[in-house]
């Protein structure tokens, strides 16, 4: 299970400390379905449902794609791509020669970015996985139209066999198109919002194509969700949710998520959507930001150390690196680094992390450490489940519905009106 260390934040708590009674109530509201948005809490048993349902079809489709294509274009935005991209970068940052290239499109409106993806694709054989609940979100809809044409130009009538749609089970524009064209379909569950959907076909199909062992992910997620049902202050999800809400009440309105693994970058982007979209409502909410350490110590480090004291620093730490990397000895010591010769780079990094933690705490920044046993499928699954459960509890503690996103529609209405969409 993920572990939470609050020792670096304790000095910033008031005497009462985090409100675990409020965390307990929030957890009950979540599990009992008595909280706002309870119709979107299907993610709590999603891994078990997937294991008994779509997992076999997901694995079969992934094998089909891996056996015939050199690339998979994943089309989606927000929760329809961030979880999968985060998983792939974290677990498969260097693909093997047998892994198809995974390209992500439909997450913006830049013509240059879309052109770059097409150029990167080149003349490779490819498949498309389009992910959208409705099929009407503009960014992925535009990209999907472009890649449908590329598929038709390349494969002719057989193009339909190269399209996999992850969408609503029964309705929507994309589902209607899929039924009419005969595309293979997977389901975005009705009771799971996009930002909580990574452990459905939304995330699992691209992950499986990339060579990730999604069976191991699903099995570990089932175990982790059971463990996170612990009704006690020993529950790490309670600890994290209660600590961040307590610190928010004491004027800490910005949370910076940090990690010393560069491959964690898009996991942080997934976390930012999860927490920002879940909690930023009704004029309240902790602002989620992220940094990559140690690189950002040479840029954002100054702000963290000496800027406004409105920050919470949360560090995700993997217990052991995947690789040992002892620093070599060099005759003459021209760079003055022989005092580190023979030491493992992982140990040097861990020492740097302790030094940073101490400096930031002394500078007035509370520090929370989230420890994950390993950077593998089990660690990924544990981290996803932990952050999802903690997010729901934290949202309920703050008094918002953590499963809706009413503010997201405001820009869409303006955009469609300005573009001249019929009926706007």
mmCIF file with all atom_site columns, C-alpha atoms in Angstrom, residues 93-286:
data_model
loop_
_atom_site.group_PDB
_atom_site.id
_atom_site.type_symbol
_atom_site.label_atom_id
_atom_site.label_alt_id
_atom_site.label_comp_id
_atom_site.label_asym_id
_atom_site.label_entity_id
_atom_site.label_seq_id
_atom_site.pdbx_PDB_ins_code
_atom_site.Cartn_x
_atom_site.Cartn_y
_atom_site.Cartn_z
_atom_site.occupancy
_atom_site.B_iso_or_equiv
_atom_site.pdbx_formal_charge
_atom_site.auth_seq_id
_atom_site.auth_comp_id
_atom_site.auth_asym_id
_atom_site.auth_atom_id
_atom_site.pdbx_PDB_model_num
ATOM 1   C CA . UNK A 1 93  ? 9.616   5.477  -21.003 1.00 0.00 ? 93  UNK A CA 1
ATOM 2   C CA . UNK A 1 94  ? 11.898  3.577  -23.385 1.00 0.00 ? 94  UNK A CA 1
ATOM 3   C CA . UNK A 1 95  ? 9.756   1.304  -25.609 1.00 0.00 ? 95  UNK A CA 1
ATOM 4   C CA . UNK A 1 96  ? 11.152  -2.029 -26.722 1.00 0.00 ? 96  UNK A CA 1
ATOM 5   C CA . UNK A 1 97  ? 11.651  -2.744 -30.422 1.00 0.00 ? 97  UNK A CA 1
ATOM 6   C CA . UNK A 1 98  ? 8.441   -4.802 -30.376 1.00 0.00 ? 98  UNK A CA 1
ATOM 7   C CA . UNK A 1 99  ? 6.298   -2.002 -28.954 1.00 0.00 ? 99  UNK A CA 1
ATOM 8   C CA . UNK A 1 100 ? 4.221   0.117  -31.332 1.00 0.00 ? 100 UNK A CA 1
ATOM 9   C CA . UNK A 1 101 ? 4.735   3.856  -31.131 1.00 0.00 ? 101 UNK A CA 1
ATOM 10  C CA . UNK A 1 102 ? 1.940   5.451  -29.081 1.00 0.00 ? 102 UNK A CA 1
ATOM 11  C CA . UNK A 1 103 ? 0.973   8.900  -30.379 1.00 0.00 ? 103 UNK A CA 1
ATOM 12  C CA . UNK A 1 104 ? -1.544  11.129 -28.610 1.00 0.00 ? 104 UNK A CA 1
ATOM 13  C CA . UNK A 1 105 ? -3.717  13.463 -30.675 1.00 0.00 ? 105 UNK A CA 1
ATOM 14  C CA . UNK A 1 106 ? -6.907  15.425 -30.172 1.00 0.00 ? 106 UNK A CA 1
ATOM 15  C CA . UNK A 1 107 ? -5.787  17.141 -26.957 1.00 0.00 ? 107 UNK A CA 1
ATOM 16  C CA . UNK A 1 108 ? -5.439  20.600 -28.491 1.00 0.00 ? 108 UNK A CA 1
ATOM 17  C CA . UNK A 1 109 ? -6.173  22.743 -31.540 1.00 0.00 ? 109 UNK A CA 1
ATOM 18  C CA . UNK A 1 110 ? -2.651  23.547 -32.718 1.00 0.00 ? 110 UNK A CA 1
ATOM 19  C CA . UNK A 1 111 ? -2.226  22.908 -36.471 1.00 0.00 ? 111 UNK A CA 1
ATOM 20  C CA . UNK A 1 112 ? 1.528   22.593 -35.980 1.00 0.00 ? 112 UNK A CA 1
ATOM 21  C CA . UNK A 1 113 ? 1.164   19.949 -33.266 1.00 0.00 ? 113 UNK A CA 1
ATOM 22  C CA . UNK A 1 114 ? -1.221  17.910 -35.415 1.00 0.00 ? 114 UNK A CA 1
ATOM 23  C CA . UNK A 1 115 ? 1.118   18.176 -38.393 1.00 0.00 ? 115 UNK A CA 1
ATOM 24  C CA . UNK A 1 116 ? 4.045   17.069 -36.237 1.00 0.00 ? 116 UNK A CA 1
ATOM 25  C CA . UNK A 1 117 ? 2.117   13.946 -35.155 1.00 0.00 ? 117 UNK A CA 1
ATOM 26  C CA . UNK A 1 118 ? 1.281   13.069 -38.760 1.00 0.00 ? 118 UNK A CA 1
ATOM 27  C CA . UNK A 1 119 ? 4.901   13.551 -39.782 1.00 0.00 ? 119 UNK A CA 1
ATOM 28  C CA . UNK A 1 120 ? 6.079   11.412 -36.894 1.00 0.00 ? 120 UNK A CA 1
ATOM 29  C CA . UNK A 1 121 ? 3.633   8.709  -37.973 1.00 0.00 ? 121 UNK A CA 1
ATOM 30  C CA . UNK A 1 122 ? 5.086   8.735  -41.470 1.00 0.00 ? 122 UNK A CA 1
ATOM 31  C CA . UNK A 1 123 ? 4.151   5.739  -43.613 1.00 0.00 ? 123 UNK A CA 1
ATOM 32  C CA . UNK A 1 124 ? 3.897   3.320  -40.689 1.00 0.00 ? 124 UNK A CA 1
ATOM 33  C CA . UNK A 1 125 ? 0.993   0.908  -40.446 1.00 0.00 ? 125 UNK A CA 1
ATOM 34  C CA . UNK A 1 126 ? -1.236  2.264  -37.706 1.00 0.00 ? 126 UNK A CA 1
ATOM 35  C CA . UNK A 1 127 ? -4.477  1.924  -35.799 1.00 0.00 ? 127 UNK A CA 1
ATOM 36  C CA . UNK A 1 128 ? -6.617  4.565  -34.098 1.00 0.00 ? 128 UNK A CA 1
ATOM 37  C CA . UNK A 1 129 ? -8.222  4.448  -30.651 1.00 0.00 ? 129 UNK A CA 1
ATOM 38  C CA . UNK A 1 130 ? -10.683 7.323  -30.386 1.00 0.00 ? 130 UNK A CA 1
ATOM 39  C CA . UNK A 1 131 ? -11.892 8.001  -26.841 1.00 0.00 ? 131 UNK A CA 1
ATOM 40  C CA . UNK A 1 132 ? -14.901 10.202 -26.178 1.00 0.00 ? 132 UNK A CA 1
ATOM 41  C CA . UNK A 1 133 ? -18.086 9.736  -24.198 1.00 0.00 ? 133 UNK A CA 1
ATOM 42  C CA . UNK A 1 134 ? -20.143 11.808 -26.622 1.00 0.00 ? 134 UNK A CA 1
ATOM 43  C CA . UNK A 1 135 ? -18.018 12.297 -29.708 1.00 0.00 ? 135 UNK A CA 1
ATOM 44  C CA . UNK A 1 136 ? -18.818 16.021 -29.797 1.00 0.00 ? 136 UNK A CA 1
ATOM 45  C CA . UNK A 1 137 ? -15.835 17.474 -27.919 1.00 0.00 ? 137 UNK A CA 1
ATOM 46  C CA . UNK A 1 138 ? -14.212 19.663 -30.544 1.00 0.00 ? 138 UNK A CA 1
ATOM 47  C CA . UNK A 1 139 ? -10.519 18.846 -30.138 1.00 0.00 ? 139 UNK A CA 1
ATOM 48  C CA . UNK A 1 140 ? -10.748 15.041 -30.454 1.00 0.00 ? 140 UNK A CA 1
ATOM 49  C CA . UNK A 1 141 ? -13.560 15.277 -33.024 1.00 0.00 ? 141 UNK A CA 1
ATOM 50  C CA . UNK A 1 142 ? -11.368 17.333 -35.361 1.00 0.00 ? 142 UNK A CA 1
ATOM 51  C CA . UNK A 1 143 ? -8.376  15.020 -34.919 1.00 0.00 ? 143 UNK A CA 1
ATOM 52  C CA . UNK A 1 144 ? -10.540 11.952 -35.495 1.00 0.00 ? 144 UNK A CA 1
ATOM 53  C CA . UNK A 1 145 ? -11.863 13.346 -38.768 1.00 0.00 ? 145 UNK A CA 1
ATOM 54  C CA . UNK A 1 146 ? -8.265  13.921 -39.921 1.00 0.00 ? 146 UNK A CA 1
ATOM 55  C CA . UNK A 1 147 ? -7.063  10.440 -38.984 1.00 0.00 ? 147 UNK A CA 1
ATOM 56  C CA . UNK A 1 148 ? -10.148 8.744  -40.458 1.00 0.00 ? 148 UNK A CA 1
ATOM 57  C CA . UNK A 1 149 ? -9.166  10.263 -43.789 1.00 0.00 ? 149 UNK A CA 1
ATOM 58  C CA . UNK A 1 150 ? -5.581  9.083  -43.378 1.00 0.00 ? 150 UNK A CA 1
ATOM 59  C CA . UNK A 1 151 ? -6.834  5.569  -42.655 1.00 0.00 ? 151 UNK A CA 1
ATOM 60  C CA . UNK A 1 152 ? -9.139  5.587  -45.700 1.00 0.00 ? 152 UNK A CA 1
ATOM 61  C CA . UNK A 1 153 ? -6.316  6.847  -47.906 1.00 0.00 ? 153 UNK A CA 1
ATOM 62  C CA . UNK A 1 154 ? -4.020  4.093  -46.639 1.00 0.00 ? 154 UNK A CA 1
ATOM 63  C CA . UNK A 1 155 ? -6.340  1.096  -46.261 1.00 0.00 ? 155 UNK A CA 1
ATOM 64  C CA . UNK A 1 156 ? -9.421  1.869  -48.339 1.00 0.00 ? 156 UNK A CA 1
ATOM 65  C CA . UNK A 1 157 ? -12.487 -0.121 -47.322 1.00 0.00 ? 157 UNK A CA 1
ATOM 66  C CA . UNK A 1 158 ? -10.444 -1.964 -44.691 1.00 0.00 ? 158 UNK A CA 1
ATOM 67  C CA . UNK A 1 159 ? -9.927  1.275  -42.752 1.00 0.00 ? 159 UNK A CA 1
ATOM 68  C CA . UNK A 1 160 ? -12.856 0.445  -40.466 1.00 0.00 ? 160 UNK A CA 1
ATOM 69  C CA . UNK A 1 161 ? -10.912 -2.516 -39.087 1.00 0.00 ? 161 UNK A CA 1
ATOM 70  C CA . UNK A 1 162 ? -8.230  -0.132 -37.836 1.00 0.00 ? 162 UNK A CA 1
ATOM 71  C CA . UNK A 1 163 ? -10.545 1.988  -35.661 1.00 0.00 ? 163 UNK A CA 1
ATOM 72  C CA . UNK A 1 164 ? -11.315 1.208  -32.019 1.00 0.00 ? 164 UNK A CA 1
ATOM 73  C CA . UNK A 1 165 ? -13.865 3.458  -30.330 1.00 0.00 ? 165 UNK A CA 1
ATOM 74  C CA . UNK A 1 166 ? -14.041 3.834  -26.553 1.00 0.00 ? 166 UNK A CA 1
ATOM 75  C CA . UNK A 1 167 ? -17.332 5.593  -25.925 1.00 0.00 ? 167 UNK A CA 1
ATOM 76  C CA . UNK A 1 168 ? -20.801 5.409  -24.394 1.00 0.00 ? 168 UNK A CA 1
ATOM 77  C CA . UNK A 1 169 ? -22.407 1.978  -24.330 1.00 0.00 ? 169 UNK A CA 1
ATOM 78  C CA . UNK A 1 170 ? -25.626 3.065  -26.015 1.00 0.00 ? 170 UNK A CA 1
ATOM 79  C CA . UNK A 1 171 ? -25.805 6.700  -27.139 1.00 0.00 ? 171 UNK A CA 1
ATOM 80  C CA . UNK A 1 172 ? -23.921 9.665  -28.534 1.00 0.00 ? 172 UNK A CA 1
ATOM 81  C CA . UNK A 1 173 ? -22.459 10.765 -31.852 1.00 0.00 ? 173 UNK A CA 1
ATOM 82  C CA . UNK A 1 174 ? -19.382 8.537  -31.626 1.00 0.00 ? 174 UNK A CA 1
ATOM 83  C CA . UNK A 1 175 ? -21.421 5.467  -30.668 1.00 0.00 ? 175 UNK A CA 1
ATOM 84  C CA . UNK A 1 176 ? -23.775 6.062  -33.610 1.00 0.00 ? 176 UNK A CA 1
ATOM 85  C CA . UNK A 1 177 ? -20.836 6.388  -35.995 1.00 0.00 ? 177 UNK A CA 1
ATOM 86  C CA . UNK A 1 178 ? -19.249 3.239  -34.599 1.00 0.00 ? 178 UNK A CA 1
ATOM 87  C CA . UNK A 1 179 ? -22.439 1.227  -34.998 1.00 0.00 ? 179 UNK A CA 1
ATOM 88  C CA . UNK A 1 180 ? -22.926 2.477  -38.554 1.00 0.00 ? 180 UNK A CA 1
ATOM 89  C CA . UNK A 1 181 ? -19.325 1.749  -39.594 1.00 0.00 ? 181 UNK A CA 1
ATOM 90  C CA . UNK A 1 182 ? -18.793 -1.450 -37.620 1.00 0.00 ? 182 UNK A CA 1
ATOM 91  C CA . UNK A 1 183 ? -15.861 -0.260 -35.519 1.00 0.00 ? 183 UNK A CA 1
ATOM 92  C CA . UNK A 1 184 ? -14.848 -2.356 -32.546 1.00 0.00 ? 184 UNK A CA 1
ATOM 93  C CA . UNK A 1 185 ? -16.106 -0.643 -29.381 1.00 0.00 ? 185 UNK A CA 1
ATOM 94  C CA . UNK A 1 186 ? -15.205 -0.407 -25.719 1.00 0.00 ? 186 UNK A CA 1
ATOM 95  C CA . UNK A 1 187 ? -17.178 1.323  -22.989 1.00 0.00 ? 187 UNK A CA 1
ATOM 96  C CA . UNK A 1 188 ? -16.708 4.504  -21.013 1.00 0.00 ? 188 UNK A CA 1
ATOM 97  C CA . UNK A 1 189 ? -18.801 3.485  -17.975 1.00 0.00 ? 189 UNK A CA 1
ATOM 98  C CA . UNK A 1 190 ? -21.834 5.669  -17.253 1.00 0.00 ? 190 UNK A CA 1
ATOM 99  C CA . UNK A 1 191 ? -20.983 5.810  -13.551 1.00 0.00 ? 191 UNK A CA 1
ATOM 100 C CA . UNK A 1 192 ? -17.342 6.871  -13.974 1.00 0.00 ? 192 UNK A CA 1
ATOM 101 C CA . UNK A 1 193 ? -16.225 10.396 -14.859 1.00 0.00 ? 193 UNK A CA 1
ATOM 102 C CA . UNK A 1 194 ? -13.378 10.883 -17.318 1.00 0.00 ? 194 UNK A CA 1
ATOM 103 C CA . UNK A 1 195 ? -10.743 11.826 -14.778 1.00 0.00 ? 195 UNK A CA 1
ATOM 104 C CA . UNK A 1 196 ? -11.473 8.640  -12.783 1.00 0.00 ? 196 UNK A CA 1
ATOM 105 C CA . UNK A 1 197 ? -11.539 6.373  -15.856 1.00 0.00 ? 197 UNK A CA 1
ATOM 106 C CA . UNK A 1 198 ? -7.897  5.345  -16.316 1.00 0.00 ? 198 UNK A CA 1
ATOM 107 C CA . UNK A 1 199 ? -8.577  1.820  -14.996 1.00 0.00 ? 199 UNK A CA 1
ATOM 108 C CA . UNK A 1 200 ? -11.278 1.261  -17.625 1.00 0.00 ? 200 UNK A CA 1
ATOM 109 C CA . UNK A 1 201 ? -10.754 0.621  -21.337 1.00 0.00 ? 201 UNK A CA 1
ATOM 110 C CA . UNK A 1 202 ? -10.032 4.361  -21.604 1.00 0.00 ? 202 UNK A CA 1
ATOM 111 C CA . UNK A 1 203 ? -6.588  3.792  -20.133 1.00 0.00 ? 203 UNK A CA 1
ATOM 112 C CA . UNK A 1 204 ? -6.106  0.046  -20.289 1.00 0.00 ? 204 UNK A CA 1
ATOM 113 C CA . UNK A 1 205 ? -6.272  -0.400 -24.081 1.00 0.00 ? 205 UNK A CA 1
ATOM 114 C CA . UNK A 1 206 ? -3.497  2.102  -24.916 1.00 0.00 ? 206 UNK A CA 1
ATOM 115 C CA . UNK A 1 207 ? -1.488  0.802  -21.966 1.00 0.00 ? 207 UNK A CA 1
ATOM 116 C CA . UNK A 1 208 ? -1.793  -2.802 -23.162 1.00 0.00 ? 208 UNK A CA 1
ATOM 117 C CA . UNK A 1 209 ? -0.759  -1.830 -26.702 1.00 0.00 ? 209 UNK A CA 1
ATOM 118 C CA . UNK A 1 210 ? 2.308   -0.128 -25.208 1.00 0.00 ? 210 UNK A CA 1
ATOM 119 C CA . UNK A 1 211 ? 3.320   -3.411 -23.579 1.00 0.00 ? 211 UNK A CA 1
ATOM 120 C CA . UNK A 1 212 ? 2.178   -2.730 -20.020 1.00 0.00 ? 212 UNK A CA 1
ATOM 121 C CA . UNK A 1 213 ? 0.876   -5.765 -18.096 1.00 0.00 ? 213 UNK A CA 1
ATOM 122 C CA . UNK A 1 214 ? -2.672  -4.501 -17.547 1.00 0.00 ? 214 UNK A CA 1
ATOM 123 C CA . UNK A 1 215 ? -3.705  -7.757 -15.845 1.00 0.00 ? 215 UNK A CA 1
ATOM 124 C CA . UNK A 1 216 ? -1.210  -6.940 -13.102 1.00 0.00 ? 216 UNK A CA 1
ATOM 125 C CA . UNK A 1 217 ? -2.534  -3.363 -12.963 1.00 0.00 ? 217 UNK A CA 1
ATOM 126 C CA . UNK A 1 218 ? -6.134  -4.523 -12.557 1.00 0.00 ? 218 UNK A CA 1
ATOM 127 C CA . UNK A 1 219 ? -5.307  -7.186 -9.968  1.00 0.00 ? 219 UNK A CA 1
ATOM 128 C CA . UNK A 1 220 ? -3.280  -4.775 -7.861  1.00 0.00 ? 220 UNK A CA 1
ATOM 129 C CA . UNK A 1 221 ? -6.001  -2.112 -8.127  1.00 0.00 ? 221 UNK A CA 1
ATOM 130 C CA . UNK A 1 222 ? -8.585  -4.553 -6.761  1.00 0.00 ? 222 UNK A CA 1
ATOM 131 C CA . UNK A 1 223 ? -6.347  -5.258 -3.753  1.00 0.00 ? 223 UNK A CA 1
ATOM 132 C CA . UNK A 1 224 ? -5.528  -1.588 -3.216  1.00 0.00 ? 224 UNK A CA 1
ATOM 133 C CA . UNK A 1 225 ? -9.139  -0.427 -3.229  1.00 0.00 ? 225 UNK A CA 1
ATOM 134 C CA . UNK A 1 226 ? -9.959  -3.046 -0.601  1.00 0.00 ? 226 UNK A CA 1
ATOM 135 C CA . UNK A 1 227 ? -7.050  -1.865 1.544   1.00 0.00 ? 227 UNK A CA 1
ATOM 136 C CA . UNK A 1 228 ? -8.107  1.778  1.152   1.00 0.00 ? 228 UNK A CA 1
ATOM 137 C CA . UNK A 1 229 ? -11.510 0.975  2.632   1.00 0.00 ? 229 UNK A CA 1
ATOM 138 C CA . UNK A 1 230 ? -9.833  0.980  6.062   1.00 0.00 ? 230 UNK A CA 1
ATOM 139 C CA . UNK A 1 231 ? -11.931 3.188  8.370   1.00 0.00 ? 231 UNK A CA 1
ATOM 140 C CA . UNK A 1 232 ? -9.137  4.564  10.513  1.00 0.00 ? 232 UNK A CA 1
ATOM 141 C CA . UNK A 1 233 ? -6.672  7.469  10.688  1.00 0.00 ? 233 UNK A CA 1
ATOM 142 C CA . UNK A 1 234 ? -4.125  4.837  9.640   1.00 0.00 ? 234 UNK A CA 1
ATOM 143 C CA . UNK A 1 235 ? -5.667  4.964  6.162   1.00 0.00 ? 235 UNK A CA 1
ATOM 144 C CA . UNK A 1 236 ? -3.163  6.870  3.981   1.00 0.00 ? 236 UNK A CA 1
ATOM 145 C CA . UNK A 1 237 ? -5.997  8.389  1.928   1.00 0.00 ? 237 UNK A CA 1
ATOM 146 C CA . UNK A 1 238 ? -7.455  9.883  5.129   1.00 0.00 ? 238 UNK A CA 1
ATOM 147 C CA . UNK A 1 239 ? -4.037  11.169 6.138   1.00 0.00 ? 239 UNK A CA 1
ATOM 148 C CA . UNK A 1 240 ? -3.388  12.900 2.833   1.00 0.00 ? 240 UNK A CA 1
ATOM 149 C CA . UNK A 1 241 ? -6.910  14.307 2.424   1.00 0.00 ? 241 UNK A CA 1
ATOM 150 C CA . UNK A 1 242 ? -7.170  15.537 6.014   1.00 0.00 ? 242 UNK A CA 1
ATOM 151 C CA . UNK A 1 243 ? -3.666  17.051 6.035   1.00 0.00 ? 243 UNK A CA 1
ATOM 152 C CA . UNK A 1 244 ? -4.105  19.014 2.810   1.00 0.00 ? 244 UNK A CA 1
ATOM 153 C CA . UNK A 1 245 ? -7.537  20.295 3.878   1.00 0.00 ? 245 UNK A CA 1
ATOM 154 C CA . UNK A 1 246 ? -6.149  21.292 7.289   1.00 0.00 ? 246 UNK A CA 1
ATOM 155 C CA . UNK A 1 247 ? -3.268  23.167 5.658   1.00 0.00 ? 247 UNK A CA 1
ATOM 156 C CA . UNK A 1 248 ? -5.671  24.807 3.197   1.00 0.00 ? 248 UNK A CA 1
ATOM 157 C CA . UNK A 1 249 ? -7.651  26.114 6.151   1.00 0.00 ? 249 UNK A CA 1
ATOM 158 C CA . UNK A 1 250 ? -4.425  27.683 7.417   1.00 0.00 ? 250 UNK A CA 1
ATOM 159 C CA . UNK A 1 251 ? -3.830  29.645 4.222   1.00 0.00 ? 251 UNK A CA 1
ATOM 160 C CA . UNK A 1 252 ? -1.992  27.083 2.102   1.00 0.00 ? 252 UNK A CA 1
ATOM 161 C CA . UNK A 1 253 ? -3.886  27.406 -1.172  1.00 0.00 ? 253 UNK A CA 1
ATOM 162 C CA . UNK A 1 254 ? -1.331  25.959 -3.634  1.00 0.00 ? 254 UNK A CA 1
ATOM 163 C CA . UNK A 1 255 ? -0.130  22.354 -3.675  1.00 0.00 ? 255 UNK A CA 1
ATOM 164 C CA . UNK A 1 256 ? 2.981   21.483 -5.635  1.00 0.00 ? 256 UNK A CA 1
ATOM 165 C CA . UNK A 1 257 ? 3.355   17.818 -6.538  1.00 0.00 ? 257 UNK A CA 1
ATOM 166 C CA . UNK A 1 258 ? 7.001   16.858 -6.962  1.00 0.00 ? 258 UNK A CA 1
ATOM 167 C CA . UNK A 1 259 ? 8.856   13.725 -7.990  1.00 0.00 ? 259 UNK A CA 1
ATOM 168 C CA . UNK A 1 260 ? 12.504  12.902 -8.573  1.00 0.00 ? 260 UNK A CA 1
ATOM 169 C CA . UNK A 1 261 ? 11.673  10.675 -11.568 1.00 0.00 ? 261 UNK A CA 1
ATOM 170 C CA . UNK A 1 262 ? 11.347  12.611 -14.874 1.00 0.00 ? 262 UNK A CA 1
ATOM 171 C CA . UNK A 1 263 ? 9.095   9.806  -16.157 1.00 0.00 ? 263 UNK A CA 1
ATOM 172 C CA . UNK A 1 264 ? 6.482   10.963 -13.612 1.00 0.00 ? 264 UNK A CA 1
ATOM 173 C CA . UNK A 1 265 ? 5.733   14.154 -15.568 1.00 0.00 ? 265 UNK A CA 1
ATOM 174 C CA . UNK A 1 266 ? 2.425   13.084 -17.101 1.00 0.00 ? 266 UNK A CA 1
ATOM 175 C CA . UNK A 1 267 ? 1.303   11.317 -13.949 1.00 0.00 ? 267 UNK A CA 1
ATOM 176 C CA . UNK A 1 268 ? 1.544   14.783 -12.407 1.00 0.00 ? 268 UNK A CA 1
ATOM 177 C CA . UNK A 1 269 ? -0.533  16.156 -15.280 1.00 0.00 ? 269 UNK A CA 1
ATOM 178 C CA . UNK A 1 270 ? -3.174  13.464 -14.586 1.00 0.00 ? 270 UNK A CA 1
ATOM 179 C CA . UNK A 1 271 ? -3.086  14.379 -10.868 1.00 0.00 ? 271 UNK A CA 1
ATOM 180 C CA . UNK A 1 272 ? -3.567  18.055 -11.711 1.00 0.00 ? 272 UNK A CA 1
ATOM 181 C CA . UNK A 1 273 ? -6.720  17.302 -13.681 1.00 0.00 ? 273 UNK A CA 1
ATOM 182 C CA . UNK A 1 274 ? -8.018  14.914 -11.021 1.00 0.00 ? 274 UNK A CA 1
ATOM 183 C CA . UNK A 1 275 ? -7.676  17.394 -8.176  1.00 0.00 ? 275 UNK A CA 1
ATOM 184 C CA . UNK A 1 276 ? -8.249  20.637 -10.064 1.00 0.00 ? 276 UNK A CA 1
ATOM 185 C CA . UNK A 1 277 ? -11.445 19.485 -11.745 1.00 0.00 ? 277 UNK A CA 1
ATOM 186 C CA . UNK A 1 278 ? -12.717 17.755 -8.616  1.00 0.00 ? 278 UNK A CA 1
ATOM 187 C CA . UNK A 1 279 ? -12.094 20.493 -6.045  1.00 0.00 ? 279 UNK A CA 1
ATOM 188 C CA . UNK A 1 280 ? -11.976 23.838 -7.843  1.00 0.00 ? 280 UNK A CA 1
ATOM 189 C CA . UNK A 1 281 ? -15.587 24.950 -7.365  1.00 0.00 ? 281 UNK A CA 1
ATOM 190 C CA . UNK A 1 282 ? -17.742 27.496 -5.571  1.00 0.00 ? 282 UNK A CA 1
ATOM 191 C CA . UNK A 1 283 ? -14.820 29.889 -5.256  1.00 0.00 ? 283 UNK A CA 1
ATOM 192 C CA . UNK A 1 284 ? -12.692 27.463 -3.250  1.00 0.00 ? 284 UNK A CA 1
ATOM 193 C CA . UNK A 1 285 ? -10.115 24.735 -3.817  1.00 0.00 ? 285 UNK A CA 1
ATOM 194 C CA . UNK A 1 286 ? -6.404  24.037 -3.538  1.00 0.00 ? 286 UNK A CA 1
#
